[in-house]
Amino acid sequence: MIVVMASRNEEDIQRVVKKIEHYGYRAHLIRGSDKTVVAAVGDERGKARLQVLEALPGVESVLPILKPFKLAGREVHPDKTVVRVGDVEIGATEVVVLAGPCSVESREQLMDIAKHVSAAGARILRGGAFKPRTSPYSFQGLAEEGLKLLAEARDETGLLIVTEVLSEQDVPLVARYADILQVGARNMQNYALLKSLGQLRKPVFLKRGMMATVQEFLMSAEYLLANGNEDVILCERGIRTFETETRSTLDLNAVPVIRSLSHLPVVVDPSHGTGRWDLVIPMSKAAIAAGADGVMVEVHCKPAEAFSDGYQSLTCENFAKLMSELGRVAQAVGRSL
Ligand code: PEP
Ligand code: MN
């Protein structure tokens, strides 16, 4: 249920909050540009009794939220969310580029890439220290050593850090180093991990599962929001289809679809979405043209020597080319880079 306030009076609003809590629900306050609404979050059963709140002073109406994703949806939160991390805003006018290697491999590899992507205009450095690999015999990541190298690269370049957390038990460790915690496609429906990240006061970069519908994707975001974390960034990274020319089919439909259903920022990952470095520049442009708030791309100064995903990584030179071409697309759709 959402309680739409006619009044901006703080006493009226707090009275509604108290009443919602009295009935055993969590009150989630959203102060929009137009109106203030209070959402009652919790067990669906018995919510009808909240209708009586209509009698309280300052209340305009009490309405059911029709979509299954209550807090991630536009019904409760019509204004777009801007996630602020350091001096970077994701979801505002500026398009944000997150770039870096698939895996953190060594100090030399990471520093070299970090300096190049920073000089070309990336704002956030990506790099996996915990890698979800199909084979248990493939490189699994440098773990804490990799996190330390990411922190060093941040100190050196001023870039913010996004890195994947694979399991619930690693959340405190990864949160000590990362500015943004990434949930990978394979973990999108790991609800124990999502609940734990919901309690964290750091932004979460949630990737769409390769077999997940947009609805399921938004329900996973709902887990983070319902557990108290409002700083959620969604990432479309391609889905599995019958097509074999590309590693995944980058679902750019999802960008405007999510935009219409949700207030959360959307980033596109054309590296995993295509699996081919030569498609990364055109699909990055397409993503921004479709309304994405940013792109995440894999970059390696020596892709042929990469421990993982070298074939889909841009060289440092090609990354600079991407950045020089993306600005014009951003401008054409009313954004900046
Ligand atoms: C990644 O970004 O490092 C990654 C493993 O991507 P995904 O979870 O989308 O496969
Ligand atoms: Mn990768």
mmCIF file of C-alpha atoms and ligand atoms in Angstrom:
data_model
loop_
_atom_site.group_PDB
_atom_site.id
_atom_site.type_symbol
_atom_site.label_atom_id
_atom_site.label_comp_id
_atom_site.label_asym_id
_atom_site.label_seq_id
_atom_site.Cartn_x
_atom_site.Cartn_y
_atom_site.Cartn_z
ATOM 1 C CA MET A 1 0.000 0.000 0.000
ATOM 2 C CA ILE A 2 1.089 3.575 -0.522
ATOM 3 C CA VAL A 3 -0.204 6.511 1.414
ATOM 4 C CA VAL A 4 -0.186 9.634 -0.728
ATOM 5 C CA MET A 5 0.128 12.740 1.416
ATOM 6 C CA ALA A 6 -1.830 15.874 0.600
ATOM 7 C CA SER A 7 0.163 17.716 3.208
ATOM 8 C CA ARG A 8 3.896 18.362 3.550
ATOM 9 C CA ASN A 9 3.458 18.892 7.280
ATOM 10 C CA GLU A 10 6.055 16.780 9.094
ATOM 11 C CA GLU A 11 3.692 15.980 11.973
ATOM 12 C CA ASP A 12 1.083 14.584 9.558
ATOM 13 C CA ILE A 13 3.743 12.500 7.822
ATOM 14 C CA GLN A 14 5.187 11.109 11.069
ATOM 15 C CA ARG A 15 1.685 10.222 12.304
ATOM 16 C CA VAL A 16 1.217 8.086 9.183
ATOM 17 C CA VAL A 17 4.662 6.483 9.619
ATOM 18 C CA LYS A 18 3.866 5.574 13.237
ATOM 19 C CA LYS A 19 0.509 4.101 12.302
ATOM 20 C CA ILE A 20 2.048 1.953 9.564
ATOM 21 C CA GLU A 21 4.675 0.670 12.010
ATOM 22 C CA HIS A 22 1.974 0.047 14.577
ATOM 23 C CA TYR A 23 0.351 -2.359 12.117
ATOM 24 C CA GLY A 24 3.663 -4.208 11.792
ATOM 25 C CA TYR A 25 4.890 -2.845 8.448
ATOM 26 C CA ARG A 26 8.031 -0.928 7.573
ATOM 27 C CA ALA A 27 7.296 2.646 6.496
ATOM 28 C CA HIS A 28 9.355 3.776 3.544
ATOM 29 C CA LEU A 29 9.257 7.534 2.994
ATOM 30 C CA ILE A 30 9.685 8.966 -0.487
ATOM 31 C CA ARG A 31 9.804 12.711 -0.843
ATOM 32 C CA GLY A 32 9.213 13.324 -4.535
ATOM 33 C CA SER A 33 9.404 16.604 -6.393
ATOM 34 C CA ASP A 34 5.611 16.680 -6.496
ATOM 35 C CA LYS A 35 4.305 14.722 -3.546
ATOM 36 C CA THR A 36 5.405 12.846 -0.468
ATOM 37 C CA VAL A 37 4.315 9.232 -0.277
ATOM 38 C CA VAL A 38 4.733 6.677 2.469
ATOM 39 C CA ALA A 39 4.931 3.053 1.356
ATOM 40 C CA ALA A 40 3.966 0.284 3.755
ATOM 41 C CA VAL A 41 6.330 -2.593 3.113
ATOM 42 C CA GLY A 42 5.940 -6.080 4.500
ATOM 43 C CA ASP A 43 3.691 -9.101 4.493
ATOM 44 C CA GLU A 44 1.078 -8.787 1.754
ATOM 45 C CA ARG A 45 -1.551 -10.484 3.891
ATOM 46 C CA GLY A 46 -3.863 -8.205 5.807
ATOM 47 C CA LYS A 47 -2.688 -5.023 4.143
ATOM 48 C CA ALA A 48 -6.255 -3.997 3.349
ATOM 49 C CA ARG A 49 -6.675 -2.767 6.934
ATOM 50 C CA LEU A 50 -4.279 0.071 6.108
ATOM 51 C CA GLN A 51 -7.165 1.659 4.194
ATOM 52 C CA VAL A 52 -8.258 3.254 7.481
ATOM 53 C CA LEU A 53 -5.257 5.582 7.235
ATOM 54 C CA GLU A 54 -7.314 7.580 4.759
ATOM 55 C CA ALA A 55 -9.051 9.109 7.804
ATOM 56 C CA LEU A 56 -5.819 10.634 9.166
ATOM 57 C CA PRO A 57 -5.196 14.368 8.724
ATOM 58 C CA GLY A 58 -3.100 15.326 5.705
ATOM 59 C CA VAL A 59 -3.702 12.047 3.848
ATOM 60 C CA GLU A 60 -4.885 12.320 0.247
ATOM 61 C CA SER A 61 -5.387 8.652 -0.557
ATOM 62 C CA VAL A 62 -4.350 5.096 0.277
ATOM 63 C CA LEU A 63 -3.684 2.959 -2.786
ATOM 64 C CA PRO A 64 -2.535 -0.593 -3.399
ATOM 65 C CA ILE A 65 0.773 -0.971 -5.247
ATOM 66 C CA LEU A 66 -0.126 -3.142 -8.196
ATOM 67 C CA LYS A 67 3.329 -4.227 -9.379
ATOM 68 C CA PRO A 68 5.099 -7.028 -7.490
ATOM 69 C CA PHE A 69 8.239 -4.873 -7.228
ATOM 70 C CA LYS A 70 7.046 -2.244 -4.785
ATOM 71 C CA LEU A 71 10.132 -0.187 -3.993
ATOM 72 C CA ALA A 72 11.949 -0.707 -7.308
ATOM 73 C CA GLY A 73 8.896 0.424 -9.285
ATOM 74 C CA ARG A 74 7.857 3.817 -10.536
ATOM 75 C CA GLU A 75 4.450 3.660 -8.834
ATOM 76 C CA VAL A 76 5.937 4.556 -5.456
ATOM 77 C CA HIS A 77 8.907 6.489 -6.729
ATOM 78 C CA PRO A 78 8.134 8.427 -9.916
ATOM 79 C CA ASP A 79 11.392 10.439 -9.849
ATOM 80 C CA LYS A 80 14.533 8.805 -11.199
ATOM 81 C CA THR A 81 17.068 7.680 -8.604
ATOM 82 C CA VAL A 82 20.570 9.094 -8.777
ATOM 83 C CA VAL A 83 23.164 6.958 -6.988
ATOM 84 C CA ARG A 84 25.977 9.101 -5.584
ATOM 85 C CA VAL A 85 29.371 7.538 -4.934
ATOM 86 C CA GLY A 86 32.203 9.889 -4.075
ATOM 87 C CA ASP A 87 31.931 12.663 -6.633
ATOM 88 C CA VAL A 88 30.281 10.440 -9.256
ATOM 89 C CA GLU A 89 26.541 10.442 -9.930
ATOM 90 C CA ILE A 90 24.981 7.459 -11.689
ATOM 91 C CA GLY A 91 21.570 8.189 -13.168
ATOM 92 C CA ALA A 92 22.060 11.932 -13.639
ATOM 93 C CA THR A 93 22.692 13.745 -16.952
ATOM 94 C CA GLU A 94 26.283 12.604 -17.239
ATOM 95 C CA VAL A 95 26.835 9.159 -18.705
ATOM 96 C CA VAL A 96 29.230 7.151 -16.518
ATOM 97 C CA VAL A 97 31.834 4.746 -17.871
ATOM 98 C CA LEU A 98 33.090 1.871 -15.702
ATOM 99 C CA ALA A 99 36.146 0.220 -17.199
ATOM 100 C CA GLY A 100 38.931 -2.173 -16.343
ATOM 101 C CA PRO A 101 40.084 -5.741 -16.675
ATOM 102 C CA CYS A 102 37.877 -8.789 -16.280
ATOM 103 C CA SER A 103 40.215 -10.016 -13.517
ATOM 104 C CA VAL A 104 42.808 -8.304 -11.371
ATOM 105 C CA GLU A 105 45.977 -10.198 -12.335
ATOM 106 C CA SER A 106 48.952 -8.234 -10.987
ATOM 107 C CA ARG A 107 49.974 -4.777 -9.774
ATOM 108 C CA GLU A 108 51.616 -3.961 -13.081
ATOM 109 C CA GLN A 109 48.614 -5.098 -15.162
ATOM 110 C CA LEU A 110 46.073 -3.223 -13.029
ATOM 111 C CA MET A 111 48.029 0.051 -12.675
ATOM 112 C CA ASP A 112 48.716 0.171 -16.383
ATOM 113 C CA ILE A 113 45.025 -0.275 -17.240
ATOM 114 C CA ALA A 114 43.843 2.067 -14.450
ATOM 115 C CA LYS A 115 46.064 4.907 -15.677
ATOM 116 C CA HIS A 116 44.923 4.469 -19.269
ATOM 117 C CA VAL A 117 41.190 4.322 -18.538
ATOM 118 C CA SER A 118 41.433 7.233 -16.123
ATOM 119 C CA ALA A 119 43.277 9.373 -18.685
ATOM 120 C CA ALA A 120 40.607 8.524 -21.286
ATOM 121 C CA GLY A 121 37.788 9.647 -18.957
ATOM 122 C CA ALA A 122 36.466 6.579 -17.106
ATOM 123 C CA ARG A 123 35.156 7.424 -13.610
ATOM 124 C CA ILE A 124 35.055 3.955 -12.081
ATOM 125 C CA LEU A 125 37.580 1.100 -12.253
ATOM 126 C CA ARG A 126 36.234 -2.440 -12.541
ATOM 127 C CA GLY A 127 38.183 -5.619 -11.879
ATOM 128 C CA GLY A 128 37.331 -8.995 -10.374
ATOM 129 C CA ALA A 129 39.206 -10.256 -7.337
ATOM 130 C CA PHE A 130 36.712 -13.092 -6.837
ATOM 131 C CA LYS A 131 35.855 -14.625 -10.207
ATOM 132 C CA PRO A 132 32.812 -16.786 -10.971
ATOM 133 C CA ARG A 133 34.317 -19.231 -13.487
ATOM 134 C CA THR A 134 32.525 -22.026 -15.325
ATOM 135 C CA SER A 135 35.449 -24.357 -14.678
ATOM 136 C CA PRO A 136 36.878 -24.900 -11.190
ATOM 137 C CA TYR A 137 40.300 -25.261 -12.873
ATOM 138 C CA SER A 138 40.213 -21.744 -14.380
ATOM 139 C CA PHE A 139 41.806 -18.740 -12.628
ATOM 140 C CA GLN A 140 39.602 -17.929 -9.626
ATOM 141 C CA GLY A 141 40.968 -14.458 -8.835
ATOM 142 C CA LEU A 142 43.539 -13.061 -6.393
ATOM 143 C CA ALA A 143 40.956 -12.653 -3.580
ATOM 144 C CA GLU A 144 42.073 -10.167 -0.880
ATOM 145 C CA GLU A 145 45.371 -9.522 -2.650
ATOM 146 C CA GLY A 146 43.306 -8.358 -5.663
ATOM 147 C CA LEU A 147 41.190 -6.088 -3.451
ATOM 148 C CA LYS A 148 44.354 -4.495 -2.069
ATOM 149 C CA LEU A 149 45.616 -3.832 -5.583
ATOM 150 C CA LEU A 150 42.275 -2.221 -6.492
ATOM 151 C CA ALA A 151 42.542 0.045 -3.441
ATOM 152 C CA GLU A 152 46.075 0.960 -4.504
ATOM 153 C CA ALA A 153 44.856 1.789 -8.004
ATOM 154 C CA ARG A 154 42.170 4.013 -6.465
ATOM 155 C CA ASP A 155 44.784 5.871 -4.419
ATOM 156 C CA GLU A 156 46.973 6.262 -7.475
ATOM 157 C CA THR A 157 44.307 7.452 -9.956
ATOM 158 C CA GLY A 158 41.330 8.738 -7.947
ATOM 159 C CA LEU A 159 39.052 6.266 -9.748
ATOM 160 C CA LEU A 160 36.325 4.629 -7.668
ATOM 161 C CA ILE A 161 36.311 0.835 -7.423
ATOM 162 C CA VAL A 162 33.617 -1.687 -8.366
ATOM 163 C CA THR A 163 34.297 -5.373 -7.769
ATOM 164 C CA GLU A 164 32.266 -8.545 -7.478
ATOM 165 C CA VAL A 165 31.319 -10.224 -4.230
ATOM 166 C CA LEU A 166 30.638 -13.915 -4.796
ATOM 167 C CA SER A 167 29.273 -15.014 -1.471
ATOM 168 C CA GLU A 168 27.520 -13.786 1.606
ATOM 169 C CA GLN A 169 30.504 -14.536 3.831
ATOM 170 C CA ASP A 170 32.785 -12.303 1.742
ATOM 171 C CA VAL A 171 30.549 -9.216 2.054
ATOM 172 C CA PRO A 172 32.422 -7.591 4.996
ATOM 173 C CA LEU A 173 35.812 -8.202 3.336
ATOM 174 C CA VAL A 174 34.815 -6.834 -0.087
ATOM 175 C CA ALA A 175 32.975 -3.896 1.513
ATOM 176 C CA ARG A 176 36.208 -2.868 3.295
ATOM 177 C CA TYR A 177 37.844 -2.146 -0.068
ATOM 178 C CA ALA A 178 35.156 -1.528 -2.694
ATOM 179 C CA ASP A 179 33.169 1.652 -3.334
ATOM 180 C CA ILE A 180 30.492 -0.342 -5.167
ATOM 181 C CA LEU A 181 29.814 -4.069 -4.726
ATOM 182 C CA GLN A 182 28.930 -6.054 -7.826
ATOM 183 C CA VAL A 183 26.531 -8.988 -7.865
ATOM 184 C CA GLY A 184 27.277 -11.120 -10.911
ATOM 185 C CA ALA A 185 24.777 -12.591 -13.347
ATOM 186 C CA ARG A 186 25.176 -16.045 -11.791
ATOM 187 C CA ASN A 187 24.257 -14.661 -8.377
ATOM 188 C CA MET A 188 21.317 -12.457 -9.337
ATOM 189 C CA GLN A 189 18.938 -14.799 -7.542
ATOM 190 C CA ASN A 190 21.205 -15.574 -4.572
ATOM 191 C CA TYR A 191 18.702 -14.159 -2.113
ATOM 192 C CA ALA A 192 20.877 -14.717 0.970
ATOM 193 C CA LEU A 193 23.598 -12.593 -0.672
ATOM 194 C CA LEU A 194 21.044 -9.940 -1.690
ATOM 195 C CA LYS A 195 19.612 -9.738 1.837
ATOM 196 C CA SER A 196 23.065 -9.290 3.280
ATOM 197 C CA LEU A 197 23.937 -6.566 0.748
ATOM 198 C CA GLY A 198 20.610 -4.899 1.508
ATOM 199 C CA GLN A 199 21.890 -4.195 5.004
ATOM 200 C CA LEU A 200 25.080 -2.626 3.708
ATOM 201 C CA ARG A 201 25.475 1.149 3.371
ATOM 202 C CA LYS A 202 27.325 0.937 0.046
ATOM 203 C CA PRO A 203 25.919 0.903 -3.498
ATOM 204 C CA VAL A 204 25.259 -2.407 -5.221
ATOM 205 C CA PHE A 205 25.798 -3.024 -8.938
ATOM 206 C CA LEU A 206 23.307 -5.771 -9.766
ATOM 207 C CA LYS A 207 23.801 -7.670 -13.022
ATOM 208 C CA ARG A 208 20.889 -9.326 -14.773
ATOM 209 C CA GLY A 209 20.962 -13.112 -14.705
ATOM 210 C CA MET A 210 21.541 -14.601 -18.139
ATOM 211 C CA MET A 211 18.217 -16.429 -17.953
ATOM 212 C CA ALA A 212 16.277 -13.862 -15.961
ATOM 213 C CA THR A 213 13.275 -11.900 -17.160
ATOM 214 C CA VAL A 214 13.149 -8.157 -16.510
ATOM 215 C CA GLN A 215 10.486 -8.871 -13.903
ATOM 216 C CA GLU A 216 12.756 -11.331 -12.053
ATOM 217 C CA PHE A 217 15.615 -8.826 -12.342
ATOM 218 C CA LEU A 218 13.522 -6.126 -10.683
ATOM 219 C CA MET A 219 12.419 -8.546 -7.971
ATOM 220 C CA SER A 220 16.093 -9.120 -7.132
ATOM 221 C CA ALA A 221 16.583 -5.358 -6.898
ATOM 222 C CA GLU A 222 13.536 -5.363 -4.621
ATOM 223 C CA TYR A 223 15.400 -7.652 -2.177
ATOM 224 C CA LEU A 224 18.139 -5.012 -1.828
ATOM 225 C CA LEU A 225 15.677 -2.137 -1.431
ATOM 226 C CA ALA A 226 13.346 -3.986 0.940
ATOM 227 C CA ASN A 227 16.338 -4.767 3.167
ATOM 228 C CA GLY A 228 17.204 -1.082 3.382
ATOM 229 C CA ASN A 229 19.735 -0.381 0.624
ATOM 230 C CA GLU A 230 18.448 2.300 -1.742
ATOM 231 C CA ASP A 231 21.624 2.629 -3.793
ATOM 232 C CA VAL A 232 21.043 0.046 -6.478
ATOM 233 C CA ILE A 233 22.404 0.215 -10.017
ATOM 234 C CA LEU A 234 20.996 -2.252 -12.544
ATOM 235 C CA CYS A 235 23.173 -3.743 -15.278
ATOM 236 C CA GLU A 236 21.960 -5.382 -18.489
ATOM 237 C CA ARG A 237 24.727 -7.815 -19.532
ATOM 238 C CA GLY A 238 23.093 -9.982 -22.169
ATOM 239 C CA ILE A 239 20.871 -13.018 -22.001
ATOM 240 C CA ARG A 240 21.215 -16.524 -23.389
ATOM 241 C CA THR A 241 19.347 -17.145 -26.639
ATOM 242 C CA PHE A 242 19.665 -19.543 -29.610
ATOM 243 C CA GLU A 243 22.116 -17.148 -31.305
ATOM 244 C CA THR A 244 25.707 -18.435 -31.378
ATOM 245 C CA GLU A 245 27.559 -15.632 -33.220
ATOM 246 C CA THR A 246 27.797 -13.766 -29.945
ATOM 247 C CA ARG A 247 28.436 -15.050 -26.402
ATOM 248 C CA SER A 248 25.115 -13.528 -25.260
ATOM 249 C CA THR A 249 22.361 -11.501 -26.866
ATOM 250 C CA LEU A 250 22.604 -7.994 -25.474
ATOM 251 C CA ASP A 251 18.997 -7.154 -24.662
ATOM 252 C CA LEU A 252 18.831 -3.434 -25.315
ATOM 253 C CA ASN A 253 15.027 -3.616 -25.187
ATOM 254 C CA ALA A 254 15.562 -3.995 -21.460
ATOM 255 C CA VAL A 255 16.921 -0.451 -21.171
ATOM 256 C CA PRO A 256 13.742 1.472 -22.077
ATOM 257 C CA VAL A 257 11.601 -1.298 -20.546
ATOM 258 C CA ILE A 258 13.349 -0.940 -17.189
ATOM 259 C CA ARG A 259 13.315 2.832 -17.540
ATOM 260 C CA SER A 260 9.517 2.766 -17.803
ATOM 261 C CA LEU A 261 9.037 0.285 -14.940
ATOM 262 C CA SER A 262 11.699 1.433 -12.489
ATOM 263 C CA HIS A 263 13.378 4.566 -11.153
ATOM 264 C CA LEU A 264 16.753 2.838 -10.726
ATOM 265 C CA PRO A 265 19.735 3.726 -12.949
ATOM 266 C CA VAL A 266 20.590 1.271 -15.734
ATOM 267 C CA VAL A 267 24.074 0.496 -17.025
ATOM 268 C CA VAL A 268 24.858 -1.763 -20.005
ATOM 269 C CA ASP A 269 27.786 -4.203 -20.237
ATOM 270 C CA PRO A 270 28.463 -4.847 -23.942
ATOM 271 C CA SER A 271 31.637 -6.854 -23.169
ATOM 272 C CA HIS A 272 29.812 -9.804 -21.587
ATOM 273 C CA GLY A 273 26.746 -8.944 -23.662
ATOM 274 C CA THR A 274 28.510 -9.704 -26.940
ATOM 275 C CA GLY A 275 31.674 -11.589 -25.962
ATOM 276 C CA ARG A 276 33.499 -9.875 -28.847
ATOM 277 C CA TRP A 277 35.776 -6.843 -28.530
ATOM 278 C CA ASP A 278 34.892 -5.669 -32.057
ATOM 279 C CA LEU A 279 31.229 -5.268 -31.074
ATOM 280 C CA VAL A 280 31.877 -3.343 -27.870
ATOM 281 C CA ILE A 281 32.154 0.156 -29.395
ATOM 282 C CA PRO A 282 29.003 -0.058 -31.570
ATOM 283 C CA MET A 283 26.937 -1.644 -28.778
ATOM 284 C CA SER A 284 28.152 0.917 -26.227
ATOM 285 C CA LYS A 285 26.887 3.641 -28.528
ATOM 286 C CA ALA A 286 23.587 1.794 -28.997
ATOM 287 C CA ALA A 287 23.230 1.455 -25.224
ATOM 288 C CA ILE A 288 23.626 5.181 -24.623
ATOM 289 C CA ALA A 289 21.283 5.951 -27.525
ATOM 290 C CA ALA A 290 18.693 3.625 -25.926
ATOM 291 C CA GLY A 291 18.838 5.596 -22.680
ATOM 292 C CA ALA A 292 21.397 3.775 -20.534
ATOM 293 C CA ASP A 293 22.995 5.775 -17.710
ATOM 294 C CA GLY A 294 26.392 4.297 -18.403
ATOM 295 C CA VAL A 295 28.415 1.423 -19.789
ATOM 296 C CA MET A 296 30.725 -1.095 -18.153
ATOM 297 C CA VAL A 297 33.476 -2.331 -20.464
ATOM 298 C CA GLU A 298 36.377 -4.712 -20.091
ATOM 299 C CA VAL A 299 39.763 -3.256 -20.978
ATOM 300 C CA HIS A 300 43.199 -4.891 -21.074
ATOM 301 C CA CYS A 301 46.446 -3.405 -22.347
ATOM 302 C CA LYS A 302 47.530 -6.890 -23.512
ATOM 303 C CA PRO A 303 44.277 -8.772 -24.219
ATOM 304 C CA ALA A 304 46.081 -11.766 -25.700
ATOM 305 C CA GLU A 305 47.729 -12.346 -22.302
ATOM 306 C CA ALA A 306 44.616 -11.819 -20.179
ATOM 307 C CA PHE A 307 43.784 -14.505 -17.578
ATOM 308 C CA SER A 308 40.093 -14.206 -18.503
ATOM 309 C CA ASP A 309 37.862 -12.673 -21.199
ATOM 310 C CA GLY A 310 40.733 -11.320 -23.326
ATOM 311 C CA TYR A 311 38.733 -11.820 -26.562
ATOM 312 C CA GLN A 312 36.051 -9.406 -25.399
ATOM 313 C CA SER A 313 38.388 -6.796 -23.888
ATOM 314 C CA LEU A 314 39.177 -3.516 -25.623
ATOM 315 C CA THR A 315 42.850 -2.597 -25.852
ATOM 316 C CA CYS A 316 43.780 0.577 -23.996
ATOM 317 C CA GLU A 317 43.978 2.351 -27.383
ATOM 318 C CA ASN A 318 40.539 1.147 -28.440
ATOM 319 C CA PHE A 319 39.137 2.251 -25.111
ATOM 320 C CA ALA A 320 40.366 5.783 -25.791
ATOM 321 C CA LYS A 321 38.669 5.541 -29.204
ATOM 322 C CA LEU A 322 35.404 4.466 -27.555
ATOM 323 C CA MET A 323 35.546 7.449 -25.208
ATOM 324 C CA SER A 324 36.218 9.892 -28.003
ATOM 325 C CA GLU A 325 33.243 8.578 -30.017
ATOM 326 C CA LEU A 326 30.756 8.073 -27.178
ATOM 327 C CA GLY A 327 30.558 11.747 -26.267
ATOM 328 C CA ARG A 328 28.797 12.645 -29.493
ATOM 329 C CA VAL A 329 26.158 9.946 -29.023
ATOM 330 C CA ALA A 330 25.606 11.111 -25.447
ATOM 331 C CA GLN A 331 25.151 14.664 -26.645
ATOM 332 C CA ALA A 332 22.685 13.594 -29.341
ATOM 333 C CA VAL A 333 20.384 12.149 -26.654
ATOM 334 C CA GLY A 334 20.694 15.081 -24.260
ATOM 335 C CA ARG A 335 23.409 13.597 -22.052
ATOM 336 C CA SER A 336 27.064 14.393 -21.497
ATOM 337 C CA LEU A 337 30.141 12.271 -20.966
HETATM 338 C C1 PEP B 1 32.032 -9.580 -14.564
HETATM 339 O O1 PEP B 1 31.540 -8.472 -14.838
HETATM 340 O O2 PEP B 1 33.182 -9.714 -14.118
HETATM 341 C C2 PEP B 1 31.231 -10.799 -14.769
HETATM 342 C C3 PEP B 1 31.633 -11.978 -14.316
HETATM 343 O O3 PEP B 1 30.096 -10.587 -15.464
HETATM 344 P P1 PEP B 1 28.702 -11.407 -15.432
HETATM 345 O O4 PEP B 1 28.390 -11.658 -14.000
HETATM 346 O O5 PEP B 1 27.758 -10.475 -16.116
HETATM 347 O O6 PEP B 1 28.940 -12.663 -16.213
HETATM 348 MN MN MN B 2 34.677 -10.924 -17.684
#
